[in-house]
Amino acid sequence: MSIPPPEISKVTARRVWCDGATDIRSGENYRPAALGHPKIYLEIDEHGYVDCGYCDRRFVLEGGPADGVDQAALRDISEGADPGHP
């Protein structure tokens, strides 16, 4: 059984970054907290998506091959991985 990633962010650039807490650190009720993970940079390849190895957030390139696809049907990949090979 495949489950969808816990969070999906649609992006317009192939190069993205993740710190696991971007959405938590903004807004009117922001309070400093020890949340998230080290900031990492990821590159979306020809598959049209990449997963963060720390928090499993999936970045999907708008208009790319993974845009509009059932995310639970796609294999987990992090930068440098090839979902075409086990």
PDB file of N, CA, C and O in Angstrom:
ATOM      1  N   MET A   1       0.841  -1.182   0.000  1.00  0.00           N
ATOM      2  CA  MET A   1       0.000   0.000   0.000  1.00  0.00           C
ATOM      3  C   MET A   1       0.884   1.243   0.000  1.00  0.00           C
ATOM      4  O   MET A   1       1.821   1.348   0.777  1.00  0.00           O
ATOM      5  N   SER A   2       0.595   2.158  -0.874  1.00  0.00           N
ATOM      6  CA  SER A   2       1.343   3.410  -0.942  1.00  0.00           C
ATOM      7  C   SER A   2       0.534   4.516  -0.276  1.00  0.00           C
ATOM      8  O   SER A   2      -0.679   4.585  -0.426  1.00  0.00           O
ATOM      9  N   ILE A   3       1.234   5.353   0.447  1.00  0.00           N
ATOM     10  CA  ILE A   3       0.577   6.511   1.055  1.00  0.00           C
ATOM     11  C   ILE A   3       1.197   7.767   0.471  1.00  0.00           C
ATOM     12  O   ILE A   3       2.372   7.769   0.102  1.00  0.00           O
ATOM     13  N   PRO A   4       0.420   8.836   0.385  1.00  0.00           N
ATOM     14  CA  PRO A   4       0.979  10.077  -0.157  1.00  0.00           C
ATOM     15  C   PRO A   4       1.975  10.699   0.823  1.00  0.00           C
ATOM     16  O   PRO A   4       1.938  10.414   2.018  1.00  0.00           O
ATOM     17  N   PRO A   5       2.868  11.545   0.314  1.00  0.00           N
ATOM     18  CA  PRO A   5       3.805  12.226   1.219  1.00  0.00           C
ATOM     19  C   PRO A   5       3.035  13.123   2.185  1.00  0.00           C
ATOM     20  O   PRO A   5       1.940  13.584   1.865  1.00  0.00           O
ATOM     21  N   PRO A   6       3.588  13.365   3.368  1.00  0.00           N
ATOM     22  CA  PRO A   6       2.864  14.163   4.369  1.00  0.00           C
ATOM     23  C   PRO A   6       2.611  15.603   3.946  1.00  0.00           C
ATOM     24  O   PRO A   6       1.633  16.210   4.376  1.00  0.00           O
ATOM     25  N   GLU A   7       3.484  16.149   3.118  1.00  0.00           N
ATOM     26  CA  GLU A   7       3.330  17.526   2.657  1.00  0.00           C
ATOM     27  C   GLU A   7       3.784  17.627   1.217  1.00  0.00           C
ATOM     28  O   GLU A   7       4.788  17.032   0.842  1.00  0.00           O
ATOM     29  N   ILE A   8       3.048  18.390   0.417  1.00  0.00           N
ATOM     30  CA  ILE A   8       3.415  18.603  -0.977  1.00  0.00           C
ATOM     31  C   ILE A   8       3.470  20.100  -1.237  1.00  0.00           C
ATOM     32  O   ILE A   8       2.529  20.820  -0.920  1.00  0.00           O
ATOM     33  N   SER A   9       4.575  20.558  -1.794  1.00  0.00           N
ATOM     34  CA  SER A   9       4.723  21.960  -2.161  1.00  0.00           C
ATOM     35  C   SER A   9       4.926  22.040  -3.667  1.00  0.00           C
ATOM     36  O   SER A   9       5.858  21.428  -4.191  1.00  0.00           O
ATOM     37  N   LYS A  10       4.055  22.774  -4.348  1.00  0.00           N
ATOM     38  CA  LYS A  10       4.241  22.989  -5.782  1.00  0.00           C
ATOM     39  C   LYS A  10       5.150  24.187  -5.962  1.00  0.00           C
ATOM     40  O   LYS A  10       4.959  25.218  -5.330  1.00  0.00           O
ATOM     41  N   VAL A  11       6.152  24.024  -6.820  1.00  0.00           N
ATOM     42  CA  VAL A  11       7.156  25.061  -7.020  1.00  0.00           C
ATOM     43  C   VAL A  11       7.328  25.351  -8.507  1.00  0.00           C
ATOM     44  O   VAL A  11       6.920  24.563  -9.352  1.00  0.00           O
ATOM     45  N   THR A  12       7.942  26.491  -8.811  1.00  0.00           N
ATOM     46  CA  THR A  12       8.152  26.881 -10.204  1.00  0.00           C
ATOM     47  C   THR A  12       9.612  26.792 -10.628  1.00  0.00           C
ATOM     48  O   THR A  12       9.922  26.957 -11.791  1.00  0.00           O
ATOM     49  N   ALA A  13      10.502  26.534  -9.685  1.00  0.00           N
ATOM     50  CA  ALA A  13      11.934  26.430  -9.986  1.00  0.00           C
ATOM     51  C   ALA A  13      12.421  25.023  -9.695  1.00  0.00           C
ATOM     52  O   ALA A  13      11.913  24.355  -8.793  1.00  0.00           O
ATOM     53  N   ARG A  14      13.421  24.562 -10.445  1.00  0.00           N
ATOM     54  CA  ARG A  14      13.965  23.217 -10.244  1.00  0.00           C
ATOM     55  C   ARG A  14      14.846  23.129  -9.004  1.00  0.00           C
ATOM     56  O   ARG A  14      15.030  22.061  -8.443  1.00  0.00           O
ATOM     57  N   ARG A  15      15.389  24.241  -8.570  1.00  0.00           N
ATOM     58  CA  ARG A  15      16.243  24.256  -7.379  1.00  0.00           C
ATOM     59  C   ARG A  15      15.421  24.785  -6.216  1.00  0.00           C
ATOM     60  O   ARG A  15      14.899  25.903  -6.261  1.00  0.00           O
ATOM     61  N   VAL A  16      15.301  24.001  -5.143  1.00  0.00           N
ATOM     62  CA  VAL A  16      14.496  24.368  -3.976  1.00  0.00           C
ATOM     63  C   VAL A  16      15.313  24.124  -2.704  1.00  0.00           C
ATOM     64  O   VAL A  16      16.350  23.471  -2.741  1.00  0.00           O
ATOM     65  N   TRP A  17      14.826  24.656  -1.611  1.00  0.00           N
ATOM     66  CA  TRP A  17      15.455  24.397  -0.327  1.00  0.00           C
ATOM     67  C   TRP A  17      14.387  24.033   0.689  1.00  0.00           C
ATOM     68  O   TRP A  17      13.214  24.344   0.529  1.00  0.00           O
ATOM     69  N   CYS A  18      14.797  23.330   1.736  1.00  0.00           N
ATOM     70  CA  CYS A  18      13.867  22.914   2.781  1.00  0.00           C
ATOM     71  C   CYS A  18      14.572  22.993   4.124  1.00  0.00           C
ATOM     72  O   CYS A  18      15.739  22.625   4.246  1.00  0.00           O
ATOM     73  N   ASP A  19      13.855  23.496   5.128  1.00  0.00           N
ATOM     74  CA  ASP A  19      14.375  23.489   6.492  1.00  0.00           C
ATOM     75  C   ASP A  19      13.380  22.844   7.454  1.00  0.00           C
ATOM     76  O   ASP A  19      13.585  22.825   8.653  1.00  0.00           O
ATOM     77  N   GLY A  20      12.297  22.314   6.909  1.00  0.00           N
ATOM     78  CA  GLY A  20      11.325  21.594   7.716  1.00  0.00           C
ATOM     79  C   GLY A  20      10.406  22.448   8.558  1.00  0.00           C
ATOM     80  O   GLY A  20       9.513  21.927   9.216  1.00  0.00           O
ATOM     81  N   ALA A  21      10.592  23.760   8.550  1.00  0.00           N
ATOM     82  CA  ALA A  21       9.777  24.603   9.417  1.00  0.00           C
ATOM     83  C   ALA A  21       9.397  25.926   8.785  1.00  0.00           C
ATOM     84  O   ALA A  21       8.959  26.831   9.494  1.00  0.00           O
ATOM     85  N   THR A  22       9.544  26.081   7.492  1.00  0.00           N
ATOM     86  CA  THR A  22       9.257  27.363   6.854  1.00  0.00           C
ATOM     87  C   THR A  22       7.842  27.830   7.140  1.00  0.00           C
ATOM     88  O   THR A  22       7.622  28.984   7.494  1.00  0.00           O
ATOM     89  N   ASP A  23       6.878  26.940   7.026  1.00  0.00           N
ATOM     90  CA  ASP A  23       5.486  27.323   7.257  1.00  0.00           C
ATOM     91  C   ASP A  23       5.204  27.603   8.725  1.00  0.00           C
ATOM     92  O   ASP A  23       4.310  28.362   9.062  1.00  0.00           O
ATOM     93  N   ILE A  24       5.979  26.995   9.613  1.00  0.00           N
ATOM     94  CA  ILE A  24       5.784  27.190  11.053  1.00  0.00           C
ATOM     95  C   ILE A  24       6.329  28.540  11.495  1.00  0.00           C
ATOM     96  O   ILE A  24       5.811  29.168  12.401  1.00  0.00           O
ATOM     97  N   ARG A  25       7.387  29.021  10.829  1.00  0.00           N
ATOM     98  CA  ARG A  25       8.092  30.225  11.263  1.00  0.00           C
ATOM     99  C   ARG A  25       7.496  31.522  10.750  1.00  0.00           C
ATOM    100  O   ARG A  25       8.120  32.554  10.819  1.00  0.00           O
ATOM    101  N   SER A  26       6.324  31.486  10.194  1.00  0.00           N
ATOM    102  CA  SER A  26       5.763  32.723   9.669  1.00  0.00           C
ATOM    103  C   SER A  26       4.412  32.993  10.303  1.00  0.00           C
ATOM    104  O   SER A  26       3.843  32.149  10.976  1.00  0.00           O
ATOM    105  N   GLY A  27       3.934  34.175  10.098  1.00  0.00           N
ATOM    106  CA  GLY A  27       2.609  34.516  10.580  1.00  0.00           C
ATOM    107  C   GLY A  27       2.613  35.369  11.824  1.00  0.00           C
ATOM    108  O   GLY A  27       3.636  35.602  12.469  1.00  0.00           O
ATOM    109  N   GLU A  28       1.439  35.803  12.159  1.00  0.00           N
ATOM    110  CA  GLU A  28       1.236  36.719  13.277  1.00  0.00           C
ATOM    111  C   GLU A  28       1.612  36.105  14.620  1.00  0.00           C
ATOM    112  O   GLU A  28       2.085  36.778  15.525  1.00  0.00           O
ATOM    113  N   ASN A  29       1.399  34.804  14.793  1.00  0.00           N
ATOM    114  CA  ASN A  29       1.644  34.137  16.071  1.00  0.00           C
ATOM    115  C   ASN A  29       3.011  33.469  16.139  1.00  0.00           C
ATOM    116  O   ASN A  29       3.218  32.560  16.923  1.00  0.00           O
ATOM    117  N   TYR A  30       3.952  33.948  15.338  1.00  0.00           N
ATOM    118  CA  TYR A  30       5.283  33.345  15.317  1.00  0.00           C
ATOM    119  C   TYR A  30       5.948  33.448  16.676  1.00  0.00           C
ATOM    120  O   TYR A  30       5.953  34.484  17.308  1.00  0.00           O
ATOM    121  N   ARG A  31       6.499  32.324  17.110  1.00  0.00           N
ATOM    122  CA  ARG A  31       7.313  32.301  18.316  1.00  0.00           C
ATOM    123  C   ARG A  31       8.540  31.430  18.017  1.00  0.00           C
ATOM    124  O   ARG A  31       8.402  30.349  17.460  1.00  0.00           O
ATOM    125  N   PRO A  32       9.731  31.884  18.371  1.00  0.00           N
ATOM    126  CA  PRO A  32      10.921  31.080  18.109  1.00  0.00           C
ATOM    127  C   PRO A  32      10.805  29.713  18.775  1.00  0.00           C
ATOM    128  O   PRO A  32      10.361  29.603  19.910  1.00  0.00           O
ATOM    129  N   ALA A  33      11.177  28.679  18.056  1.00  0.00           N
ATOM    130  CA  ALA A  33      11.130  27.328  18.599  1.00  0.00           C
ATOM    131  C   ALA A  33      12.189  26.482  17.913  1.00  0.00           C
ATOM    132  O   ALA A  33      12.637  26.783  16.823  1.00  0.00           O
ATOM    133  N   ALA A  34      12.570  25.413  18.550  1.00  0.00           N
ATOM    134  CA  ALA A  34      13.563  24.499  17.986  1.00  0.00           C
ATOM    135  C   ALA A  34      12.839  23.467  17.121  1.00  0.00           C
ATOM    136  O   ALA A  34      12.707  22.311  17.480  1.00  0.00           O
ATOM    137  N   LEU A  35      12.349  23.920  15.995  1.00  0.00           N
ATOM    138  CA  LEU A  35      11.625  23.039  15.086  1.00  0.00           C
ATOM    139  C   LEU A  35      12.373  22.959  13.761  1.00  0.00           C
ATOM    140  O   LEU A  35      13.149  23.830  13.412  1.00  0.00           O
ATOM    141  N   GLY A  36      12.095  21.939  13.001  1.00  0.00           N
ATOM    142  CA  GLY A  36      12.674  21.837  11.676  1.00  0.00           C
ATOM    143  C   GLY A  36      13.928  20.985  11.659  1.00  0.00           C
ATOM    144  O   GLY A  36      14.153  20.144  12.522  1.00  0.00           O
ATOM    145  N   HIS A  37      14.753  21.218  10.635  1.00  0.00           N
ATOM    146  CA  HIS A  37      15.989  20.475  10.431  1.00  0.00           C
ATOM    147  C   HIS A  37      16.974  21.392   9.714  1.00  0.00           C
ATOM    148  O   HIS A  37      16.618  22.492   9.320  1.00  0.00           O
ATOM    149  N   PRO A  38      18.218  20.943   9.517  1.00  0.00           N
ATOM    150  CA  PRO A  38      19.179  21.795   8.811  1.00  0.00           C
ATOM    151  C   PRO A  38      18.660  22.157   7.419  1.00  0.00           C
ATOM    152  O   PRO A  38      18.010  21.345   6.762  1.00  0.00           O
ATOM    153  N   LYS A  39      18.955  23.357   6.992  1.00  0.00           N
ATOM    154  CA  LYS A  39      18.521  23.802   5.665  1.00  0.00           C
ATOM    155  C   LYS A  39      19.318  23.056   4.602  1.00  0.00           C
ATOM    156  O   LYS A  39      20.546  23.026   4.651  1.00  0.00           O
ATOM    157  N   ILE A  40      18.594  22.431   3.661  1.00  0.00           N
ATOM    158  CA  ILE A  40      19.238  21.710   2.579  1.00  0.00           C
ATOM    159  C   ILE A  40      18.683  22.196   1.248  1.00  0.00           C
ATOM    160  O   ILE A  40      17.562  22.694   1.175  1.00  0.00           O
ATOM    161  N   TYR A  41      19.490  22.067   0.211  1.00  0.00           N
ATOM    162  CA  TYR A  41      19.074  22.444  -1.139  1.00  0.00           C
ATOM    163  C   TYR A  41      18.864  21.176  -1.948  1.00  0.00           C
ATOM    164  O   TYR A  41      19.646  20.225  -1.844  1.00  0.00           O
ATOM    165  N   LEU A  42      17.798  21.161  -2.739  1.00  0.00           N
ATOM    166  CA  LEU A  42      17.429  19.995  -3.539  1.00  0.00           C
ATOM    167  C   LEU A  42      17.250  20.406  -4.989  1.00  0.00           C
ATOM    168  O   LEU A  42      16.878  21.548  -5.274  1.00  0.00           O
ATOM    169  N   GLU A  43      17.488  19.482  -5.893  1.00  0.00           N
ATOM    170  CA  GLU A  43      17.343  19.730  -7.320  1.00  0.00           C
ATOM    171  C   GLU A  43      16.292  18.775  -7.881  1.00  0.00           C
ATOM    172  O   GLU A  43      16.400  17.561  -7.710  1.00  0.00           O
ATOM    173  N   ILE A  44      15.273  19.318  -8.531  1.00  0.00           N
ATOM    174  CA  ILE A  44      14.235  18.499  -9.161  1.00  0.00           C
ATOM    175  C   ILE A  44      14.758  18.040 -10.521  1.00  0.00           C
ATOM    176  O   ILE A  44      15.184  18.851 -11.338  1.00  0.00           O
ATOM    177  N   ASP A  45      14.712  16.741 -10.764  1.00  0.00           N
ATOM    178  CA  ASP A  45      15.244  16.197 -12.014  1.00  0.00           C
ATOM    179  C   ASP A  45      14.126  15.953 -13.027  1.00  0.00           C
ATOM    180  O   ASP A  45      13.036  16.513 -12.911  1.00  0.00           O
ATOM    181  N   GLU A  46      14.384  15.084 -14.005  1.00  0.00           N
ATOM    182  CA  GLU A  46      13.422  14.840 -15.088  1.00  0.00           C
ATOM    183  C   GLU A  46      12.131  14.169 -14.630  1.00  0.00           C
ATOM    184  O   GLU A  46      11.155  14.141 -15.364  1.00  0.00           O
ATOM    185  N   HIS A  47      12.106  13.656 -13.404  1.00  0.00           N
ATOM    186  CA  HIS A  47      10.883  13.040 -12.881  1.00  0.00           C
ATOM    187  C   HIS A  47       9.875  14.089 -12.421  1.00  0.00           C
ATOM    188  O   HIS A  47       8.710  13.784 -12.214  1.00  0.00           O
ATOM    189  N   GLY A  48      10.331  15.318 -12.223  1.00  0.00           N
ATOM    190  CA  GLY A  48       9.436  16.416 -11.882  1.00  0.00           C
ATOM    191  C   GLY A  48       9.145  16.594 -10.409  1.00  0.00           C
ATOM    192  O   GLY A  48       8.305  17.400 -10.039  1.00  0.00           O
ATOM    193  N   TYR A  49       9.860  15.858  -9.561  1.00  0.00           N
ATOM    194  CA  TYR A  49       9.655  16.021  -8.117  1.00  0.00           C
ATOM    195  C   TYR A  49      10.893  15.551  -7.366  1.00  0.00           C
ATOM    196  O   TYR A  49      11.723  14.824  -7.912  1.00  0.00           O
ATOM    197  N   VAL A  50      11.000  15.979  -6.110  1.00  0.00           N
ATOM    198  CA  VAL A  50      12.065  15.524  -5.222  1.00  0.00           C
ATOM    199  C   VAL A  50      11.517  15.543  -3.804  1.00  0.00           C
ATOM    200  O   VAL A  50      10.653  16.353  -3.472  1.00  0.00           O
ATOM    201  N   ASP A  51      11.982  14.610  -2.982  1.00  0.00           N
ATOM    202  CA  ASP A  51      11.551  14.514  -1.587  1.00  0.00           C
ATOM    203  C   ASP A  51      12.676  14.945  -0.661  1.00  0.00           C
ATOM    204  O   ASP A  51      13.840  14.616  -0.911  1.00  0.00           O
ATOM    205  N   CYS A  52      12.329  15.637   0.407  1.00  0.00           N
ATOM    206  CA  CYS A  52      13.300  16.006   1.426  1.00  0.00           C
ATOM    207  C   CYS A  52      13.611  14.757   2.247  1.00  0.00           C
ATOM    208  O   CYS A  52      12.702  14.073   2.722  1.00  0.00           O
ATOM    209  N   GLY A  53      14.879  14.457   2.413  1.00  0.00           N
ATOM    210  CA  GLY A  53      15.290  13.285   3.176  1.00  0.00           C
ATOM    211  C   GLY A  53      15.063  13.408   4.669  1.00  0.00           C
ATOM    212  O   GLY A  53      15.032  12.401   5.377  1.00  0.00           O
ATOM    213  N   TYR A  54      14.881  14.623   5.167  1.00  0.00           N
ATOM    214  CA  TYR A  54      14.641  14.828   6.594  1.00  0.00           C
ATOM    215  C   TYR A  54      13.158  14.737   6.948  1.00  0.00           C
ATOM    216  O   TYR A  54      12.778  14.004   7.847  1.00  0.00           O
ATOM    217  N   CYS A  55      12.324  15.505   6.268  1.00  0.00           N
ATOM    218  CA  CYS A  55      10.921  15.623   6.686  1.00  0.00           C
ATOM    219  C   CYS A  55       9.919  15.030   5.694  1.00  0.00           C
ATOM    220  O   CYS A  55       8.723  15.088   5.930  1.00  0.00           O
ATOM    221  N   ASP A  56      10.392  14.489   4.579  1.00  0.00           N
ATOM    222  CA  ASP A  56       9.539  13.858   3.564  1.00  0.00           C
ATOM    223  C   ASP A  56       8.648  14.823   2.800  1.00  0.00           C
ATOM    224  O   ASP A  56       7.746  14.386   2.094  1.00  0.00           O
ATOM    225  N   ARG A  57       8.880  16.120   2.941  1.00  0.00           N
ATOM    226  CA  ARG A  57       8.112  17.068   2.135  1.00  0.00           C
ATOM    227  C   ARG A  57       8.466  16.830   0.673  1.00  0.00           C
ATOM    228  O   ARG A  57       9.619  16.661   0.324  1.00  0.00           O
ATOM    229  N   ARG A  58       7.450  16.794  -0.176  1.00  0.00           N
ATOM    230  CA  ARG A  58       7.674  16.584  -1.606  1.00  0.00           C
ATOM    231  C   ARG A  58       7.525  17.907  -2.338  1.00  0.00           C
ATOM    232  O   ARG A  58       6.545  18.629  -2.152  1.00  0.00           O
ATOM    233  N   PHE A  59       8.493  18.219  -3.175  1.00  0.00           N
ATOM    234  CA  PHE A  59       8.463  19.405  -4.014  1.00  0.00           C
ATOM    235  C   PHE A  59       8.144  18.956  -5.440  1.00  0.00           C
ATOM    236  O   PHE A  59       8.878  18.161  -6.010  1.00  0.00           O
ATOM    237  N   VAL A  60       7.036  19.455  -5.977  1.00  0.00           N
ATOM    238  CA  VAL A  60       6.575  19.069  -7.313  1.00  0.00           C
ATOM    239  C   VAL A  60       6.680  20.283  -8.223  1.00  0.00           C
ATOM    240  O   VAL A  60       6.163  21.359  -7.906  1.00  0.00           O
ATOM    241  N   LEU A  61       7.341  20.109  -9.363  1.00  0.00           N
ATOM    242  CA  LEU A  61       7.509  21.179 -10.325  1.00  0.00           C
ATOM    243  C   LEU A  61       6.193  21.409 -11.072  1.00  0.00           C
ATOM    244  O   LEU A  61       5.657  20.476 -11.679  1.00  0.00           O
ATOM    245  N   GLU A  62       5.663  22.634 -10.991  1.00  0.00           N
ATOM    246  CA  GLU A  62       4.418  22.957 -11.701  1.00  0.00           C
ATOM    247  C   GLU A  62       4.620  22.786 -13.194  1.00  0.00           C
ATOM    248  O   GLU A  62       5.604  23.262 -13.759  1.00  0.00           O
ATOM    249  N   GLY A  63       3.702  22.058 -13.832  1.00  0.00           N
ATOM    250  CA  GLY A  63       3.790  21.807 -15.259  1.00  0.00           C
ATOM    251  C   GLY A  63       4.728  20.659 -15.608  1.00  0.00           C
ATOM    252  O   GLY A  63       4.877  20.310 -16.774  1.00  0.00           O
ATOM    253  N   GLY A  64       5.363  20.058 -14.612  1.00  0.00           N
ATOM    254  CA  GLY A  64       6.284  18.938 -14.836  1.00  0.00           C
ATOM    255  C   GLY A  64       5.538  17.608 -14.904  1.00  0.00           C
ATOM    256  O   GLY A  64       4.316  17.554 -14.728  1.00  0.00           O
ATOM    257  N   PRO A  65       6.268  16.522 -15.130  1.00  0.00           N
ATOM    258  CA  PRO A  65       5.635  15.215 -15.284  1.00  0.00           C
ATOM    259  C   PRO A  65       4.879  14.723 -14.048  1.00  0.00           C
ATOM    260  O   PRO A  65       3.953  13.927 -14.167  1.00  0.00           O
ATOM    261  N   ALA A  66       5.236  15.188 -12.853  1.00  0.00           N
ATOM    262  CA  ALA A  66       4.562  14.734 -11.638  1.00  0.00           C
ATOM    263  C   ALA A  66       3.402  15.638 -11.231  1.00  0.00           C
ATOM    264  O   ALA A  66       2.649  15.308 -10.313  1.00  0.00           O
ATOM    265  N   ASP A  67       3.234  16.760 -11.903  1.00  0.00           N
ATOM    266  CA  ASP A  67       2.151  17.690 -11.578  1.00  0.00           C
ATOM    267  C   ASP A  67       0.821  17.091 -12.031  1.00  0.00           C
ATOM    268  O   ASP A  67       0.666  16.680 -13.170  1.00  0.00           O
ATOM    269  N   GLY A  68      -0.127  16.986 -11.119  1.00  0.00           N
ATOM    270  CA  GLY A  68      -1.441  16.446 -11.448  1.00  0.00           C
ATOM    271  C   GLY A  68      -1.528  14.926 -11.336  1.00  0.00           C
ATOM    272  O   GLY A  68      -2.572  14.348 -11.583  1.00  0.00           O
ATOM    273  N   VAL A  69      -0.430  14.277 -10.957  1.00  0.00           N
ATOM    274  CA  VAL A  69      -0.404  12.819 -10.803  1.00  0.00           C
ATOM    275  C   VAL A  69      -0.745  12.475  -9.353  1.00  0.00           C
ATOM    276  O   VAL A  69      -0.464  13.236  -8.436  1.00  0.00           O
ATOM    277  N   ASP A  70      -1.356  11.300  -9.140  1.00  0.00           N
ATOM    278  CA  ASP A  70      -1.623  10.816  -7.787  1.00  0.00           C
ATOM    279  C   ASP A  70      -0.288  10.636  -7.087  1.00  0.00           C
ATOM    280  O   ASP A  70       0.508   9.759  -7.445  1.00  0.00           O
ATOM    281  N   GLN A  71       0.003  11.456  -6.091  1.00  0.00           N
ATOM    282  CA  GLN A  71       1.313  11.446  -5.432  1.00  0.00           C
ATOM    283  C   GLN A  71       1.586  10.135  -4.700  1.00  0.00           C
ATOM    284  O   GLN A  71       2.731   9.740  -4.527  1.00  0.00           O
ATOM    285  N   ALA A  72       0.544   9.420  -4.276  1.00  0.00           N
ATOM    286  CA  ALA A  72       0.738   8.135  -3.602  1.00  0.00           C
ATOM    287  C   ALA A  72       1.268   7.081  -4.575  1.00  0.00           C
ATOM    288  O   ALA A  72       1.873   6.099  -4.165  1.00  0.00           O
ATOM    289  N   ALA A  73       1.067   7.302  -5.878  1.00  0.00           N
ATOM    290  CA  ALA A  73       1.523   6.342  -6.880  1.00  0.00           C
ATOM    291  C   ALA A  73       2.997   6.527  -7.220  1.00  0.00           C
ATOM    292  O   ALA A  73       3.595   5.659  -7.851  1.00  0.00           O
ATOM    293  N   LEU A  74       3.608   7.636  -6.820  1.00  0.00           N
ATOM    294  CA  LEU A  74       5.013   7.909  -7.128  1.00  0.00           C
ATOM    295  C   LEU A  74       5.910   7.386  -6.013  1.00  0.00           C
ATOM    296  O   LEU A  74       5.579   7.488  -4.832  1.00  0.00           O
ATOM    297  N   ARG A  75       7.046   6.835  -6.387  1.00  0.00           N
ATOM    298  CA  ARG A  75       8.002   6.336  -5.398  1.00  0.00           C
ATOM    299  C   ARG A  75       8.698   7.499  -4.702  1.00  0.00           C
ATOM    300  O   ARG A  75       8.889   8.556  -5.285  1.00  0.00           O
ATOM    301  N   ASP A  76       9.103   7.265  -3.471  1.00  0.00           N
ATOM    302  CA  ASP A  76       9.880   8.264  -2.739  1.00  0.00           C
ATOM    303  C   ASP A  76      11.264   8.357  -3.348  1.00  0.00           C
ATOM    304  O   ASP A  76      11.934   7.343  -3.538  1.00  0.00           O
ATOM    305  N   ILE A  77      11.686   9.568  -3.671  1.00  0.00           N
ATOM    306  CA  ILE A  77      13.062   9.779  -4.101  1.00  0.00           C
ATOM    307  C   ILE A  77      13.595  11.024  -3.418  1.00  0.00           C
ATOM    308  O   ILE A  77      12.879  11.966  -3.170  1.00  0.00           O
ATOM    309  N   SER A  78      14.857  10.968  -3.097  1.00  0.00           N
ATOM    310  CA  SER A  78      15.527  12.171  -2.628  1.00  0.00           C
ATOM    311  C   SER A  78      16.571  12.509  -3.673  1.00  0.00           C
ATOM    312  O   SER A  78      16.800  11.738  -4.597  1.00  0.00           O
ATOM    313  N   GLU A  79      17.185  13.630  -3.549  1.00  0.00           N
ATOM    314  CA  GLU A  79      18.128  14.080  -4.576  1.00  0.00           C
ATOM    315  C   GLU A  79      19.171  12.999  -4.867  1.00  0.00           C
ATOM    316  O   GLU A  79      19.742  12.414  -3.970  1.00  0.00           O
ATOM    317  N   GLY A  80      19.352  12.718  -6.144  1.00  0.00           N
ATOM    318  CA  GLY A  80      20.335  11.735  -6.554  1.00  0.00           C
ATOM    319  C   GLY A  80      19.778  10.321  -6.691  1.00  0.00           C
ATOM    320  O   GLY A  80      20.435   9.454  -7.200  1.00  0.00           O
ATOM    321  N   ALA A  81      18.554  10.085  -6.234  1.00  0.00           N
ATOM    322  CA  ALA A  81      17.958   8.750  -6.340  1.00  0.00           C
ATOM    323  C   ALA A  81      17.270   8.591  -7.679  1.00  0.00           C
ATOM    324  O   ALA A  81      16.867   9.563  -8.314  1.00  0.00           O
ATOM    325  N   ASP A  82      17.126   7.372  -8.144  1.00  0.00           N
ATOM    326  CA  ASP A  82      16.457   7.088  -9.396  1.00  0.00           C
ATOM    327  C   ASP A  82      15.266   6.183  -9.129  1.00  0.00           C
ATOM    328  O   ASP A  82      15.443   5.015  -8.796  1.00  0.00           O
ATOM    329  N   PRO A  83      14.033   6.699  -9.227  1.00  0.00           N
ATOM    330  CA  PRO A  83      12.862   5.875  -8.926  1.00  0.00           C
ATOM    331  C   PRO A  83      12.632   4.764  -9.948  1.00  0.00           C
ATOM    332  O   PRO A  83      11.820   3.903  -9.740  1.00  0.00           O
ATOM    333  N   GLY A  84      13.379   4.773 -11.047  1.00  0.00           N
ATOM    334  CA  GLY A  84      13.223   3.745 -12.064  1.00  0.00           C
ATOM    335  C   GLY A  84      13.937   2.449 -11.729  1.00  0.00           C
ATOM    336  O   GLY A  84      13.760   1.441 -12.402  1.00  0.00           O
ATOM    337  N   HIS A  85      14.767   2.473 -10.686  1.00  0.00           N
ATOM    338  CA  HIS A  85      15.518   1.273 -10.307  1.00  0.00           C
ATOM    339  C   HIS A  85      15.355   1.003  -8.815  1.00  0.00           C
ATOM    340  O   HIS A  85      15.483   1.912  -8.024  1.00  0.00           O
ATOM    341  N   PRO A  86      15.057  -0.243  -8.443  1.00  0.00           N
ATOM    342  CA  PRO A  86      14.876  -0.552  -7.008  1.00  0.00           C
ATOM    343  C   PRO A  86      16.136  -0.404  -6.199  1.00  0.00           C
ATOM    344  O   PRO A  86      17.217  -0.389  -6.653  1.00  0.00           O
TER     345      PRO A  86
END
